[in-house]
Amino acid sequence: RIRNMKRFCYLQLVFDVGAVTFLIHLSGGVESPYSLLYVLVIISAALLLSRRGSLYIASLCSLAYGLLLDLQFFGWISPLQIVAQSNRYADSGTYFHSILMSVAWFYLIAYVSGSLAEELQRSSRRELARQRDLHQLELLHWNIVQSMNSGLMMIDDAGCVRFANLAAFEILGLKGATLEGR
């Protein structure tokens, strides 16, 4: 049903940023311990949208958190104090320090998680290429063995036949039978 997955991811992450911002507003603004939830949103963005998407979402988190704390500092909004009791008389240094450290962490986490997500994608692509190459090699091996004019049988340690090519069936006169497991 979703036609543009990238747009859907961005919409979901924007919603998540809004939900975390609202939770921070409910729990005391500058004194809320829930600002760490932005980190989960940024890591999710890195997994879904790689480094560029995580940096965009880190920017959005920084704007949302900074705007919330600025509005709280200037008295335009006050925390609802549903989760925790807030000190309404925090100084500007507290607000500035909280915003500065949060923004620094947001971008650091966005860069690192984005880099890790890109490396994960590269290693997944390499693994798929290895599997494809192995499959091609197995097909080539099977074709070579089947096209040999000499009979070839592989027998395990217990003496059971594991593989026999077409020439081996012809030599033994067993065209319709199976040798595997005998």
mmCIF file of C-alpha atoms in Angstrom:
data_model
loop_
_atom_site.group_PDB
_atom_site.id
_atom_site.type_symbol
_atom_site.label_atom_id
_atom_site.label_comp_id
_atom_site.label_asym_id
_atom_site.label_seq_id
_atom_site.Cartn_x
_atom_site.Cartn_y
_atom_site.Cartn_z
ATOM 1 C CA ARG A 1 0.000 0.000 0.000
ATOM 2 C CA ILE A 2 2.925 2.334 0.603
ATOM 3 C CA ARG A 3 4.191 3.618 -2.721
ATOM 4 C CA ASN A 4 7.071 5.806 -1.585
ATOM 5 C CA MET A 5 8.836 4.063 1.291
ATOM 6 C CA LYS A 6 11.391 6.836 1.786
ATOM 7 C CA ARG A 7 8.709 9.476 2.231
ATOM 8 C CA PHE A 8 6.835 7.192 4.619
ATOM 9 C CA CYS A 9 10.006 6.742 6.703
ATOM 10 C CA TYR A 10 10.523 10.492 6.909
ATOM 11 C CA LEU A 11 6.900 11.033 7.937
ATOM 12 C CA GLN A 12 7.163 8.363 10.622
ATOM 13 C CA LEU A 13 10.404 9.834 11.967
ATOM 14 C CA VAL A 14 8.967 13.368 12.000
ATOM 15 C CA PHE A 15 6.021 12.014 13.966
ATOM 16 C CA ASP A 16 8.454 10.316 16.379
ATOM 17 C CA VAL A 17 10.350 13.581 16.887
ATOM 18 C CA GLY A 18 7.057 15.332 17.633
ATOM 19 C CA ALA A 19 6.029 12.619 20.095
ATOM 20 C CA VAL A 20 9.366 12.781 21.934
ATOM 21 C CA THR A 21 9.181 16.591 22.047
ATOM 22 C CA PHE A 22 5.674 16.406 23.506
ATOM 23 C CA LEU A 23 6.826 13.862 26.100
ATOM 24 C CA ILE A 24 9.677 16.175 27.092
ATOM 25 C CA HIS A 25 7.196 19.018 27.405
ATOM 26 C CA LEU A 26 4.984 16.841 29.613
ATOM 27 C CA SER A 27 7.859 15.790 31.822
ATOM 28 C CA GLY A 28 9.429 19.111 32.712
ATOM 29 C CA GLY A 29 11.156 20.544 29.670
ATOM 30 C CA VAL A 30 14.770 21.334 30.502
ATOM 31 C CA GLU A 31 14.767 18.943 33.457
ATOM 32 C CA SER A 32 13.221 16.037 31.562
ATOM 33 C CA PRO A 33 15.294 12.859 31.378
ATOM 34 C CA TYR A 34 13.462 11.833 28.191
ATOM 35 C CA SER A 35 15.596 13.897 25.809
ATOM 36 C CA LEU A 36 17.606 10.698 25.345
ATOM 37 C CA LEU A 37 14.684 9.297 23.372
ATOM 38 C CA TYR A 38 15.765 11.525 20.494
ATOM 39 C CA VAL A 39 18.790 9.229 20.203
ATOM 40 C CA LEU A 40 16.537 6.269 19.370
ATOM 41 C CA VAL A 41 14.818 8.276 16.663
ATOM 42 C CA ILE A 42 18.188 9.273 15.177
ATOM 43 C CA ILE A 43 19.442 5.679 15.205
ATOM 44 C CA SER A 44 16.201 4.549 13.562
ATOM 45 C CA ALA A 45 16.732 7.189 10.883
ATOM 46 C CA ALA A 46 20.247 5.880 10.287
ATOM 47 C CA LEU A 47 18.979 2.333 9.831
ATOM 48 C CA LEU A 48 16.142 3.363 7.545
ATOM 49 C CA LEU A 49 17.677 6.263 5.612
ATOM 50 C CA SER A 50 21.476 5.963 6.084
ATOM 51 C CA ARG A 51 23.753 8.820 7.101
ATOM 52 C CA ARG A 52 22.050 11.658 5.236
ATOM 53 C CA GLY A 53 18.651 10.798 6.694
ATOM 54 C CA SER A 54 20.074 10.524 10.201
ATOM 55 C CA LEU A 55 21.697 13.960 9.869
ATOM 56 C CA TYR A 56 18.385 15.439 8.685
ATOM 57 C CA ILE A 57 16.554 13.895 11.624
ATOM 58 C CA ALA A 58 19.325 15.046 14.027
ATOM 59 C CA SER A 59 18.761 18.574 12.690
ATOM 60 C CA LEU A 60 15.025 18.239 13.239
ATOM 61 C CA CYS A 61 15.592 16.916 16.783
ATOM 62 C CA SER A 62 17.932 19.821 17.500
ATOM 63 C CA LEU A 63 15.392 22.332 16.229
ATOM 64 C CA ALA A 64 12.508 20.775 18.114
ATOM 65 C CA TYR A 65 14.424 20.475 21.387
ATOM 66 C CA GLY A 66 15.991 23.923 21.064
ATOM 67 C CA LEU A 67 12.654 25.523 20.232
ATOM 68 C CA LEU A 68 10.938 23.796 23.148
ATOM 69 C CA LEU A 69 13.587 24.931 25.633
ATOM 70 C CA ASP A 70 13.699 28.463 24.200
ATOM 71 C CA LEU A 71 9.929 28.785 24.489
ATOM 72 C CA GLN A 72 10.162 27.478 28.045
ATOM 73 C CA PHE A 73 13.023 29.833 28.945
ATOM 74 C CA PHE A 74 11.262 32.939 27.634
ATOM 75 C CA GLY A 75 8.057 31.951 29.428
ATOM 76 C CA TRP A 76 5.899 31.491 26.354
ATOM 77 C CA ILE A 77 5.107 27.950 27.442
ATOM 78 C CA SER A 78 5.540 26.211 30.734
ATOM 79 C CA PRO A 79 6.127 22.495 31.226
ATOM 80 C CA LEU A 80 2.970 20.654 32.157
ATOM 81 C CA GLN A 81 4.797 18.915 35.048
ATOM 82 C CA ILE A 82 2.715 15.778 34.720
ATOM 83 C CA VAL A 83 5.676 13.424 35.109
ATOM 84 C CA ALA A 84 8.052 15.530 37.231
ATOM 85 C CA GLN A 85 8.018 18.753 39.194
ATOM 86 C CA SER A 86 10.064 21.436 37.457
ATOM 87 C CA ASN A 87 12.094 24.315 38.811
ATOM 88 C CA ARG A 88 10.654 27.302 36.989
ATOM 89 C CA TYR A 89 13.609 29.506 37.869
ATOM 90 C CA ALA A 90 16.441 27.692 36.041
ATOM 91 C CA ASP A 91 19.106 30.091 34.801
ATOM 92 C CA SER A 92 20.025 30.682 31.175
ATOM 93 C CA GLY A 93 23.224 28.638 31.591
ATOM 94 C CA THR A 94 21.174 25.533 32.302
ATOM 95 C CA TYR A 95 19.144 26.013 29.135
ATOM 96 C CA PHE A 96 22.181 26.849 27.009
ATOM 97 C CA HIS A 97 24.174 23.903 28.338
ATOM 98 C CA SER A 98 21.282 21.490 27.810
ATOM 99 C CA ILE A 99 20.701 22.640 24.240
ATOM 100 C CA LEU A 100 24.396 22.714 23.331
ATOM 101 C CA MET A 101 25.193 19.277 24.723
ATOM 102 C CA SER A 102 22.067 17.722 23.237
ATOM 103 C CA VAL A 103 22.746 19.125 19.771
ATOM 104 C CA ALA A 104 26.358 17.910 19.929
ATOM 105 C CA TRP A 105 25.218 14.418 20.951
ATOM 106 C CA PHE A 106 22.501 14.352 18.295
ATOM 107 C CA TYR A 107 24.945 15.081 15.482
ATOM 108 C CA LEU A 108 27.629 12.768 16.834
ATOM 109 C CA ILE A 109 25.172 9.893 17.119
ATOM 110 C CA ALA A 110 23.733 10.669 13.678
ATOM 111 C CA TYR A 111 27.177 10.587 12.078
ATOM 112 C CA VAL A 112 28.348 7.414 13.839
ATOM 113 C CA SER A 113 25.096 5.478 13.434
ATOM 114 C CA GLY A 114 24.809 6.616 9.809
ATOM 115 C CA SER A 115 28.335 5.418 9.095
ATOM 116 C CA LEU A 116 27.630 2.079 10.754
ATOM 117 C CA ALA A 117 24.379 1.689 8.824
ATOM 118 C CA GLU A 118 26.151 2.407 5.527
ATOM 119 C CA GLU A 119 28.862 -0.126 6.377
ATOM 120 C CA LEU A 120 26.149 -2.674 7.187
ATOM 121 C CA GLN A 121 24.556 -2.052 3.784
ATOM 122 C CA ARG A 122 27.919 -2.388 2.014
ATOM 123 C CA SER A 123 28.705 -5.650 3.791
ATOM 124 C CA SER A 124 25.224 -6.984 2.953
ATOM 125 C CA ARG A 125 25.794 -6.178 -0.717
ATOM 126 C CA ARG A 126 29.207 -7.877 -0.610
ATOM 127 C CA GLU A 127 27.672 -10.963 1.007
ATOM 128 C CA LEU A 128 24.969 -11.144 -1.668
ATOM 129 C CA ALA A 129 27.643 -10.852 -4.366
ATOM 130 C CA ARG A 130 29.627 -13.670 -2.717
ATOM 131 C CA GLN A 131 26.555 -15.885 -2.576
ATOM 132 C CA ARG A 132 25.787 -15.156 -6.228
ATOM 133 C CA ASP A 133 29.393 -15.958 -7.198
ATOM 134 C CA LEU A 134 29.318 -19.184 -5.190
ATOM 135 C CA HIS A 135 26.085 -20.219 -6.870
ATOM 136 C CA GLN A 136 27.580 -19.499 -10.296
ATOM 137 C CA LEU A 137 30.665 -21.535 -9.381
ATOM 138 C CA GLU A 138 28.506 -24.450 -8.219
ATOM 139 C CA LEU A 139 26.574 -24.379 -11.499
ATOM 140 C CA LEU A 140 29.795 -24.310 -13.493
ATOM 141 C CA HIS A 141 31.194 -27.227 -11.468
ATOM 142 C CA TRP A 142 27.997 -29.242 -11.919
ATOM 143 C CA ASN A 143 27.953 -28.594 -15.688
ATOM 144 C CA ILE A 144 31.596 -29.604 -16.062
ATOM 145 C CA VAL A 145 31.137 -32.801 -14.049
ATOM 146 C CA GLN A 146 27.933 -33.759 -15.881
ATOM 147 C CA SER A 147 29.477 -33.181 -19.310
ATOM 148 C CA MET A 148 32.503 -35.422 -18.650
ATOM 149 C CA ASN A 149 32.696 -38.612 -20.739
ATOM 150 C CA SER A 150 34.279 -40.466 -17.812
ATOM 151 C CA GLY A 151 32.133 -41.840 -15.042
ATOM 152 C CA LEU A 152 32.508 -40.024 -11.738
ATOM 153 C CA MET A 153 31.135 -41.107 -8.365
ATOM 154 C CA MET A 154 31.670 -39.495 -4.974
ATOM 155 C CA ILE A 155 31.538 -41.864 -2.017
ATOM 156 C CA ASP A 156 31.540 -40.791 1.648
ATOM 157 C CA ASP A 157 33.439 -42.420 4.539
ATOM 158 C CA ALA A 158 30.601 -44.868 5.180
ATOM 159 C CA GLY A 159 30.777 -46.148 1.589
ATOM 160 C CA CYS A 160 27.516 -44.529 0.449
ATOM 161 C CA VAL A 161 27.319 -42.843 -2.941
ATOM 162 C CA ARG A 162 26.788 -39.106 -2.608
ATOM 163 C CA PHE A 163 27.007 -38.120 -6.263
ATOM 164 C CA ALA A 164 27.286 -39.763 -9.679
ATOM 165 C CA ASN A 165 27.405 -38.050 -13.067
ATOM 166 C CA LEU A 166 25.495 -39.135 -16.179
ATOM 167 C CA ALA A 167 28.453 -41.118 -17.596
ATOM 168 C CA ALA A 168 28.599 -43.183 -14.377
ATOM 169 C CA PHE A 169 24.916 -44.088 -14.801
ATOM 170 C CA GLU A 170 25.518 -45.079 -18.414
ATOM 171 C CA ILE A 171 28.581 -47.195 -17.556
ATOM 172 C CA LEU A 172 26.671 -49.003 -14.807
ATOM 173 C CA GLY A 173 23.554 -49.351 -16.950
ATOM 174 C CA LEU A 174 21.334 -47.551 -14.420
ATOM 175 C CA LYS A 175 19.789 -44.811 -16.540
ATOM 176 C CA GLY A 176 16.525 -44.435 -14.596
ATOM 177 C CA ALA A 177 17.751 -45.463 -11.140
ATOM 178 C CA THR A 178 19.389 -43.469 -8.390
ATOM 179 C CA LEU A 179 22.679 -44.205 -6.731
ATOM 180 C CA GLU A 180 22.672 -41.595 -4.005
ATOM 181 C CA GLY A 181 22.584 -43.206 -0.579
ATOM 182 C CA ARG A 182 23.473 -46.739 -1.782
#
